[in-house]
mmCIF file of C-alpha atoms in Angstrom:
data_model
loop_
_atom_site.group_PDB
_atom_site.id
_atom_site.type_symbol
_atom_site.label_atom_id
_atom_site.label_comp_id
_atom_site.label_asym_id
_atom_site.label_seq_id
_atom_site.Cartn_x
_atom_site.Cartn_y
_atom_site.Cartn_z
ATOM 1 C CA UNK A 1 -10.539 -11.987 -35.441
ATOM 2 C CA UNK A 2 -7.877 -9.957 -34.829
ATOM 3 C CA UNK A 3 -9.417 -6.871 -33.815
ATOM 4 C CA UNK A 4 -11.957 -8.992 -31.524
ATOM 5 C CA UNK A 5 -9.008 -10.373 -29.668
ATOM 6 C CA UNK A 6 -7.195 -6.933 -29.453
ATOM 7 C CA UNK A 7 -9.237 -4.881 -28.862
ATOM 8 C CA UNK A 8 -10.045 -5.344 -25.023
ATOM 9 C CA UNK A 9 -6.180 -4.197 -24.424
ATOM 10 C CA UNK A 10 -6.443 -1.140 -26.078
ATOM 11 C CA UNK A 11 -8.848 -0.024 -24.795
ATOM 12 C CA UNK A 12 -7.631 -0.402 -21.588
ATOM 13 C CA UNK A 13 -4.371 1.193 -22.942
ATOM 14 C CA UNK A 14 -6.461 4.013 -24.797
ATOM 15 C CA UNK A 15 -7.456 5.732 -20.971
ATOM 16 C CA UNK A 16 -3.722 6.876 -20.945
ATOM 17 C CA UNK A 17 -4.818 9.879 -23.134
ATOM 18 C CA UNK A 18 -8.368 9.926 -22.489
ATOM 19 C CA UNK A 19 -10.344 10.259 -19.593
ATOM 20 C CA UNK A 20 -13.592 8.559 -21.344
ATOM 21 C CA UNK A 21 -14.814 5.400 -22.230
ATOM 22 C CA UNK A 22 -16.412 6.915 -25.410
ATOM 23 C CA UNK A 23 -13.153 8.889 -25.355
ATOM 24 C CA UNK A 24 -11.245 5.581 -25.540
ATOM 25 C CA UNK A 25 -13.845 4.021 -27.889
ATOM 26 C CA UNK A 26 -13.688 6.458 -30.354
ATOM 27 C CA UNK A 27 -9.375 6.658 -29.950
ATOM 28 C CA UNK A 28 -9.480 2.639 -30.672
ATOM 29 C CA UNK A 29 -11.589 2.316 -33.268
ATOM 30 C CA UNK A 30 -9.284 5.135 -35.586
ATOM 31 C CA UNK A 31 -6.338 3.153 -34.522
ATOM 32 C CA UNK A 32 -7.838 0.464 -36.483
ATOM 33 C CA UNK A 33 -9.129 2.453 -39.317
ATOM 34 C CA UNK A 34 -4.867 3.563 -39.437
ATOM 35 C CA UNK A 35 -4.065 -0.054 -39.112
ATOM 36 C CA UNK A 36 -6.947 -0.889 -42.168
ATOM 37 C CA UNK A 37 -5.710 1.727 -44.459
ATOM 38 C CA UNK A 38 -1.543 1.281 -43.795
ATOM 39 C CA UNK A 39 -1.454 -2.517 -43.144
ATOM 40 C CA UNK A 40 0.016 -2.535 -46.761
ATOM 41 C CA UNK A 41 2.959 -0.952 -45.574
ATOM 42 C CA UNK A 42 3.618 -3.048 -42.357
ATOM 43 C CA UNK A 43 6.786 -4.224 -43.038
ATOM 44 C CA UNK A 44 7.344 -7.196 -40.095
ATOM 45 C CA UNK A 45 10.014 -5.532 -38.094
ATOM 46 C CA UNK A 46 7.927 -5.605 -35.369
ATOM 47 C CA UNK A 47 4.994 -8.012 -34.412
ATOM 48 C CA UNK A 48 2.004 -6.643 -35.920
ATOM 49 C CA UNK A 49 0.374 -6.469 -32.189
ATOM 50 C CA UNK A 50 3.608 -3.982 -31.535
ATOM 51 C CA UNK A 51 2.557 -1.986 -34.893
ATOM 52 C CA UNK A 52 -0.923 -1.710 -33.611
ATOM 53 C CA UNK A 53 0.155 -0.426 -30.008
ATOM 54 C CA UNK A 54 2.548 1.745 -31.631
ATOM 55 C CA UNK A 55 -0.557 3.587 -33.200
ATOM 56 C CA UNK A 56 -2.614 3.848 -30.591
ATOM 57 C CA UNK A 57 0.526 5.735 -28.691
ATOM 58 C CA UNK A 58 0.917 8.297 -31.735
ATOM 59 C CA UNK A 59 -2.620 8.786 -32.179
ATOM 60 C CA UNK A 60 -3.271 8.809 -27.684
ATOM 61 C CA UNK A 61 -0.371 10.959 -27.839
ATOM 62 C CA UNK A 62 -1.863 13.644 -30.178
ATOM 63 C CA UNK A 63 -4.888 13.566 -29.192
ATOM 64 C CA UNK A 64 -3.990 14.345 -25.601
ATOM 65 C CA UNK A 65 -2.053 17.165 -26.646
ATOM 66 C CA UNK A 66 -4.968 18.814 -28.898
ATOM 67 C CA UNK A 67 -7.493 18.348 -26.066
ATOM 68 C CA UNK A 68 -5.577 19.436 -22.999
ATOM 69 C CA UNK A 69 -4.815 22.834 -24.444
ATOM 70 C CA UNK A 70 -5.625 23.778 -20.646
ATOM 71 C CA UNK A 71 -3.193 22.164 -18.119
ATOM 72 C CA UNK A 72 -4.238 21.694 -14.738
ATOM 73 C CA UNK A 73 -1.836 23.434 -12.037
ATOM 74 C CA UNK A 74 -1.094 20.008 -10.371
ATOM 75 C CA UNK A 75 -0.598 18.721 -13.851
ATOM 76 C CA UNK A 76 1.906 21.488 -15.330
ATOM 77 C CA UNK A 77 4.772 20.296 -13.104
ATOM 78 C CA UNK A 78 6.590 17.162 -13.998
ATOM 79 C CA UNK A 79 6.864 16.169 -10.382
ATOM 80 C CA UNK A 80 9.724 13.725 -11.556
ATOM 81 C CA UNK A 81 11.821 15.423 -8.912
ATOM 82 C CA UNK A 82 9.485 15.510 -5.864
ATOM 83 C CA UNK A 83 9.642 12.579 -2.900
ATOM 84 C CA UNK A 84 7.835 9.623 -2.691
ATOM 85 C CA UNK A 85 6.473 10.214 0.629
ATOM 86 C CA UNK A 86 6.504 14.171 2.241
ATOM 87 C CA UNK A 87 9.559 14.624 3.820
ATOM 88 C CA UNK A 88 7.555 16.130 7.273
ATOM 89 C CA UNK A 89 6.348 12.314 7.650
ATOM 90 C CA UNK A 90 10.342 11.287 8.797
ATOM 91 C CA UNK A 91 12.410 12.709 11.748
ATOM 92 C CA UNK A 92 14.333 15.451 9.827
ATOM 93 C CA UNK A 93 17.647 15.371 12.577
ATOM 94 C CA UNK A 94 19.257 14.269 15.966
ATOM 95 C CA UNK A 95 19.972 10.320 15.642
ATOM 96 C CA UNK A 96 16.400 9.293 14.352
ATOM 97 C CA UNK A 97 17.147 11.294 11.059
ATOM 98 C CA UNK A 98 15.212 9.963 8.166
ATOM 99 C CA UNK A 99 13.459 7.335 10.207
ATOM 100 C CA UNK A 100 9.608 7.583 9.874
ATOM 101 C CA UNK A 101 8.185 10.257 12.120
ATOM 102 C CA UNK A 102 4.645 9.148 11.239
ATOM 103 C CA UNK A 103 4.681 5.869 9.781
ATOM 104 C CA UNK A 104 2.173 3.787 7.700
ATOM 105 C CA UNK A 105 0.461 1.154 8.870
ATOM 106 C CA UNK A 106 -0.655 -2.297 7.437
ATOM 107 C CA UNK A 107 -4.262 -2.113 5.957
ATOM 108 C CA UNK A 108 -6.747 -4.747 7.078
ATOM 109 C CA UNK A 109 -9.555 -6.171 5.139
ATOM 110 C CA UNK A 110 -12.914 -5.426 6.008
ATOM 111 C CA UNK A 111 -15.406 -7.678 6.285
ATOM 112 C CA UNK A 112 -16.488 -7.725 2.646
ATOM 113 C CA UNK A 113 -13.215 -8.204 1.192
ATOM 114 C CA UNK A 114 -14.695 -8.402 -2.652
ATOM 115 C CA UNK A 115 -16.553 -5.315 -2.522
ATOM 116 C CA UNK A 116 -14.078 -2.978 -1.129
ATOM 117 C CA UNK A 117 -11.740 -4.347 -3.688
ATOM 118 C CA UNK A 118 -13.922 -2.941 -6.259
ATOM 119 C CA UNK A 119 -14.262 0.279 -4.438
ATOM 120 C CA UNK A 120 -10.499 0.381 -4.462
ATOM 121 C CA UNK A 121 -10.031 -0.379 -8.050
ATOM 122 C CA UNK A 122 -11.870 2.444 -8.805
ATOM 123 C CA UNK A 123 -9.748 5.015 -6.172
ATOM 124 C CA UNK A 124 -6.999 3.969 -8.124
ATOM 125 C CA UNK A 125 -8.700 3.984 -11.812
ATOM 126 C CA UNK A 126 -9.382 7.625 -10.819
ATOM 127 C CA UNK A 127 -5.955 8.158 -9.097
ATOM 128 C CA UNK A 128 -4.518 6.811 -12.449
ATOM 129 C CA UNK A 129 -5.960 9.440 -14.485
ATOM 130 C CA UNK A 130 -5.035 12.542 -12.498
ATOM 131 C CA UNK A 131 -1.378 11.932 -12.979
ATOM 132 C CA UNK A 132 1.256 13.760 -15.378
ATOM 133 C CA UNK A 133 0.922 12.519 -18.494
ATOM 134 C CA UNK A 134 4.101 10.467 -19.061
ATOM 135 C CA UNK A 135 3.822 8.767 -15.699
ATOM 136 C CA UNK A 136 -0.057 7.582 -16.808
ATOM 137 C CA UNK A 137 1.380 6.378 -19.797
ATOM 138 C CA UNK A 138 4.144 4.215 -17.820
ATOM 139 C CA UNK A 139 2.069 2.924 -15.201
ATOM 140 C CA UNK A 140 -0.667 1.875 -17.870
ATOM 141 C CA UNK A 141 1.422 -0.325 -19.912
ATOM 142 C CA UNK A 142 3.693 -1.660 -17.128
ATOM 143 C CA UNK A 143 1.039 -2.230 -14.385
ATOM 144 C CA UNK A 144 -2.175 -2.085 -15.521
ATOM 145 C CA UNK A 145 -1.286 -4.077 -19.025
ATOM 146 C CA UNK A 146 1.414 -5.759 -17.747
ATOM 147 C CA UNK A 147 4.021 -5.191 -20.367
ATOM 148 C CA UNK A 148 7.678 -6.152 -19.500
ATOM 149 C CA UNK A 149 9.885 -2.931 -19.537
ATOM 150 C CA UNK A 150 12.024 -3.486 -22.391
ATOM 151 C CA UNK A 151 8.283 -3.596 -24.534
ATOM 152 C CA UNK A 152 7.308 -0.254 -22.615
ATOM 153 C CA UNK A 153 10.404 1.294 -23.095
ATOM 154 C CA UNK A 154 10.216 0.384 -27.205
ATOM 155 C CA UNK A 155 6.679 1.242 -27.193
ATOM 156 C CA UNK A 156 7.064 4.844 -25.725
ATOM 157 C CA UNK A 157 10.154 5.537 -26.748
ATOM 158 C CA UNK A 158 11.928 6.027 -23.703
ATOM 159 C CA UNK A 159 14.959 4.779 -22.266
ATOM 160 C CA UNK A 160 14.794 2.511 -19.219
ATOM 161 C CA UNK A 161 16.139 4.961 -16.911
ATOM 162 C CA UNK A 162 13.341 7.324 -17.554
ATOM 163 C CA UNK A 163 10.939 4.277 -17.646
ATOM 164 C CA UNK A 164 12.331 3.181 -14.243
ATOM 165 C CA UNK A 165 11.746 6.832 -12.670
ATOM 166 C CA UNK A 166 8.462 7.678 -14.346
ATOM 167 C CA UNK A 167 7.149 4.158 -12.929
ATOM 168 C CA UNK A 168 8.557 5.006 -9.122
ATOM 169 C CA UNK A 169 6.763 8.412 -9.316
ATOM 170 C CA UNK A 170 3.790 7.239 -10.368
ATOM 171 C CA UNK A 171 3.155 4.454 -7.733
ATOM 172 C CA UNK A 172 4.471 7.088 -5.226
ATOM 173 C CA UNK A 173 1.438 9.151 -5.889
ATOM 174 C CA UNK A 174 -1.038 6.144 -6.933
ATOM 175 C CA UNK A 175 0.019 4.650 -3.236
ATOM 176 C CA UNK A 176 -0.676 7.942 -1.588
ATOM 177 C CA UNK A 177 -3.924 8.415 -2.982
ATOM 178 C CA UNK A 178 -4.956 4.642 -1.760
ATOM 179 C CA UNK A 179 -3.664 6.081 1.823
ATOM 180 C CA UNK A 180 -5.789 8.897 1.320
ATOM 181 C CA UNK A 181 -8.543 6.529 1.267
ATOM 182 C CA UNK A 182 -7.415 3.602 3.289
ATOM 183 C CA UNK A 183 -5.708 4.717 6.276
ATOM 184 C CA UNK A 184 -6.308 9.408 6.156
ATOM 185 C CA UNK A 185 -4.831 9.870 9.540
ATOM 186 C CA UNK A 186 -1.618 8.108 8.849
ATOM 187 C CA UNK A 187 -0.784 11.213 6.068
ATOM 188 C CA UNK A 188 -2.047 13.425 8.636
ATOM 189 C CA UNK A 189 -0.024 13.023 11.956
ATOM 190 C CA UNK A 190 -1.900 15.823 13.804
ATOM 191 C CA UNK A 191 -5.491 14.641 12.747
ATOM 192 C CA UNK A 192 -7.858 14.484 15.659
ATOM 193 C CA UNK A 193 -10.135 11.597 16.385
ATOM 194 C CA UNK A 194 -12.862 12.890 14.156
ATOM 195 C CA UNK A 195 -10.240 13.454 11.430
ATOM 196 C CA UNK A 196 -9.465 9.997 11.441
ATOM 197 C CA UNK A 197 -13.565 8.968 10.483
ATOM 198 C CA UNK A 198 -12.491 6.190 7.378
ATOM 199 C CA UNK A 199 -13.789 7.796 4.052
ATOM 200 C CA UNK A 200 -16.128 5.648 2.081
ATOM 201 C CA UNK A 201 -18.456 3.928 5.055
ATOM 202 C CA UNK A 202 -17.870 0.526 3.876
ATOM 203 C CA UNK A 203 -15.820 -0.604 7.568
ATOM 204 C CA UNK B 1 16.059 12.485 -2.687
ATOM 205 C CA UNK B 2 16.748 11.331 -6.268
ATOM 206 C CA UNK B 3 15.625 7.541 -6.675
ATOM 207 C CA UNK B 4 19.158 6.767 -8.129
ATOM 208 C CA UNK B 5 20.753 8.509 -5.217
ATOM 209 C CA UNK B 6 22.854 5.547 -3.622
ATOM 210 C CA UNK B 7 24.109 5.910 -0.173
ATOM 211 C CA UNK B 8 27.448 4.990 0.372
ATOM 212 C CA UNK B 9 28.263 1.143 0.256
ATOM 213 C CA UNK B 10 28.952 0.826 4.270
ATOM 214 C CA UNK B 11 26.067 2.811 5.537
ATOM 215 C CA UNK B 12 22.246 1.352 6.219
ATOM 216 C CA UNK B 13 19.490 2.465 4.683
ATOM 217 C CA UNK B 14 16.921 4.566 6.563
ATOM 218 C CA UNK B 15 13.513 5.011 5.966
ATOM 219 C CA UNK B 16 13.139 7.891 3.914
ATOM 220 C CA UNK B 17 15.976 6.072 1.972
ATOM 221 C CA UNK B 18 14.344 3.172 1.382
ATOM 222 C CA UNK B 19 10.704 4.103 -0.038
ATOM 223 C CA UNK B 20 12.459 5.563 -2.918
ATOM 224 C CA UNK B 21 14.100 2.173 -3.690
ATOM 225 C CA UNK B 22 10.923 0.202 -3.255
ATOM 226 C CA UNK B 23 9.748 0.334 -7.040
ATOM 227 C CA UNK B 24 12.681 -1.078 -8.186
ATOM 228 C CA UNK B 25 13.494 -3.534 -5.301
ATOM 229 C CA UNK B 26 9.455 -5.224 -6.332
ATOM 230 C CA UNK B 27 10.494 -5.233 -9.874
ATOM 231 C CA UNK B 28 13.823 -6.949 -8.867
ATOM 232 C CA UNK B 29 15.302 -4.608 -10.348
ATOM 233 C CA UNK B 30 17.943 -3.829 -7.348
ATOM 234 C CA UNK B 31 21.925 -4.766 -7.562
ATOM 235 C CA UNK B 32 22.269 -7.747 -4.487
ATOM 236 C CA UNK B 33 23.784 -5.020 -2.479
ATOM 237 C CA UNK B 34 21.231 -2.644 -2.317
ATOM 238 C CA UNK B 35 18.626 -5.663 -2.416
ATOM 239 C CA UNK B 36 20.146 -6.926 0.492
ATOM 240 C CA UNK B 37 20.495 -3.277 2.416
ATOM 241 C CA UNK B 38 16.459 -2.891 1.990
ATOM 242 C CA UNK B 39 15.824 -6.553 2.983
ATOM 243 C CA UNK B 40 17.960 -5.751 6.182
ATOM 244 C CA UNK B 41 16.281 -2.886 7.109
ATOM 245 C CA UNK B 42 13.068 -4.326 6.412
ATOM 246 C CA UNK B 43 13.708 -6.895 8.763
ATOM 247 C CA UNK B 44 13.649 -4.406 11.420
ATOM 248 C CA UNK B 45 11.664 -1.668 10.384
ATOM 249 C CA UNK B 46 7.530 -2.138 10.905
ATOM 250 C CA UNK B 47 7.049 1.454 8.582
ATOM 251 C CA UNK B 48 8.473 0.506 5.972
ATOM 252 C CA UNK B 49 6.963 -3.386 6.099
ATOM 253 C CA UNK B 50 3.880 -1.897 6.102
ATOM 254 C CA UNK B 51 4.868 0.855 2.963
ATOM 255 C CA UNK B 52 6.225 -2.106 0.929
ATOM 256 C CA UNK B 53 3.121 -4.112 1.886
ATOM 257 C CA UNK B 54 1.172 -1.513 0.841
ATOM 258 C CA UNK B 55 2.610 -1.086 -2.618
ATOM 259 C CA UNK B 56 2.238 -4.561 -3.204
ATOM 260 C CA UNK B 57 -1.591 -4.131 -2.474
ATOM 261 C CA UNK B 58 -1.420 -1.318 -5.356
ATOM 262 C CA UNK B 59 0.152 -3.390 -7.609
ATOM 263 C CA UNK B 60 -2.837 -5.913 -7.094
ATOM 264 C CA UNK B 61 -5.678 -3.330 -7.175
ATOM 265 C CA UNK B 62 -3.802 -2.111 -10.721
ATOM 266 C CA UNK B 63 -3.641 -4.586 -12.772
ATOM 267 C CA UNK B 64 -7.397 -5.133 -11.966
ATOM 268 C CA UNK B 65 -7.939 -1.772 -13.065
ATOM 269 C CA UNK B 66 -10.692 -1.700 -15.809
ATOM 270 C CA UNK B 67 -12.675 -4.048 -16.861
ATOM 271 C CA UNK B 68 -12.428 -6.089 -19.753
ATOM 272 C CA UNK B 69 -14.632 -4.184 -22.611
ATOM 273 C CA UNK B 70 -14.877 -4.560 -25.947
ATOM 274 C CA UNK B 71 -15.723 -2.600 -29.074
ATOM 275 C CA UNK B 72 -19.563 -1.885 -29.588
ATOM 276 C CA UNK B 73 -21.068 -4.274 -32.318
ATOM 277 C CA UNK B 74 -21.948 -0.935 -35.264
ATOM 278 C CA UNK B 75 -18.222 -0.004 -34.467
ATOM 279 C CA UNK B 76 -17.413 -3.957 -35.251
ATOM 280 C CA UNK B 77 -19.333 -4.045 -38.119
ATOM 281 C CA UNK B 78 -18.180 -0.632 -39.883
ATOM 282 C CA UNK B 79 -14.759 -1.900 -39.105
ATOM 283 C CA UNK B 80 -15.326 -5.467 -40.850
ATOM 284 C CA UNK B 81 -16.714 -3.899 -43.664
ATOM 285 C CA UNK B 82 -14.091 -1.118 -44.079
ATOM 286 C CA UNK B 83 -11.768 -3.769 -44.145
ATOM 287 C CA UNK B 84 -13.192 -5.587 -46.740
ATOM 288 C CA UNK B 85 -13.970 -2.285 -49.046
ATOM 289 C CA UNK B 86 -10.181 -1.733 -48.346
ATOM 290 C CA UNK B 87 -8.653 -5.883 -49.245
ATOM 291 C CA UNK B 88 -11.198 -7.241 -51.000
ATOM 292 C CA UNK B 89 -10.624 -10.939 -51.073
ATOM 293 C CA UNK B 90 -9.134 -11.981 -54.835
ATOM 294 C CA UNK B 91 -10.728 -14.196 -56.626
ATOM 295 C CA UNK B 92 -9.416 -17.537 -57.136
ATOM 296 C CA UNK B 93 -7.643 -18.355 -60.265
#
């Protein structure tokens, strides 16, 4: 059955606009009470798994906007202009100029590889919904659904540009906050030893 | 720095360059020069290895993100039978 098969999907799509499961429940299941009551008017110019998505974005898209009559501070600015990484983490002049002043470094396994996956997963579930709204909804369907861009772009109603920038912005901030967690004194050059104490306890 | 800021055609990237071209150069969505510019540097540059390594990771830990869930059964079942109040089968003729 159709909804059976699609439903998984959108409700991964649904967290987007809503930061609950029953949030995200209750957003898919009136996405398919729209698709019930107007699937006389579908008229095949788009696949009918295109139509359904393209509900869930009007309906995710409104009811974001009616529930987040409060915007956090972080969240009023678009950020679409800020750098990826802070600009005090590279050499700012003299020959070394834009070369990395405090560097990243490559993050190692630990010895229970599957579990701190998991952990991780959910750093980044979290990260994921603490971003501006339009970069959720880009990252969502283009890495966490896996839809190509010219599907995200139609789907949103964006251009590719914009799709493009949202998406760089986004994993910017999504790869900082894994950072955060991973590897804390490499965003903080001046952290002492104690600073540098791994968050989570699971090394 | 504006990700479609492109430095000028003779000049190597540098670090603080490059991050901002990282999204697009893992969706292959780089020109062969500028693919070729971050490939250079990354040849040489252990930073930004590791930052492109590390986006990679994201990607990973991403599209992992949620698990698989469905509907709960009542919501199945009021949906089923809305449908059917809504298209009742015809009747053969």
């Amino acid at each position: 059955m159709l909804v059976s098969a699609l439903s998984p999907a959108l409700l991964r799509a649904a967290r987007a606009w809503v930061d609950s499961t029953a949030g995200a429940e209750d957003l898919v299941q009136d996405t398919w009470v729209a698709v019930i009551e107007g699937i006389d008017r579908f008229q095949g110019r788009s696949s009918l798994r295109t139509w359904i998505f393209g509900i869930l974005v009007n309906l995710g898209r409104r009811r974001s906007a009616r529930d987040r009559r409060w915007v956090p501070f972080s969240a009023a600015w678009s950020d679409d202009r800020a750098p990826s990484v802070p600009a005090d983490r590279f050499h700012r002049a003299g020959a070394r100029a834009g070369t990395w002043s405090s560097p990243p470094h490559r993050w190692d396994d630990g010895p229970d590889a599957a579990v701190e996956a998991a952990d991780l997963r959910a750093v980044v579930d979290a990260a994921i919904g603490r971003l501006p709204r339009r970069q959720r909804e880009v990252v969502t369907a283009r890495d966490v659904l896996g839809w190509p861009a010219d599907e995200t772009c139609r789907m949103l109603g964006i251009t590719d540009a914009t799709q493009r920038l949202l998406l760089h912005r986004a994993r910017a901030r999504l790869r900082a906050a894994l950072e955060h967690e991973r590897s804390p004194h490499d965003e903080h050059p001046g952290a002492t030893a104690q600073d540098r104490a791994p968050k989570g306890g699971h090394r | 720095m504006s990700v479609f800021h492109r430095p000028p055609a003779d000049a190597p990237l540098v670090c603080q360059q490059l991050v901002e071209l990282v999204s697009d150069y893992l969706d292959g969505g780089l020109d062969d020069l500028d693919r070729r510019r971050v490939e250079n540097h990354l040849a040489g540059c252990d930073g930004c290895t590791a930052y492109v390594e590390q986006v990679r990771e994201l990607l990973r830990l991403t599209a992992g993100v949620g698990p698989e869930r469905h509907l709960p059964d009542p919501v199945m079942q009021s949906l089923r039978a809305r449908f059917h109040e809504r298209h009742p089968p015809q009747p053969d003729r």
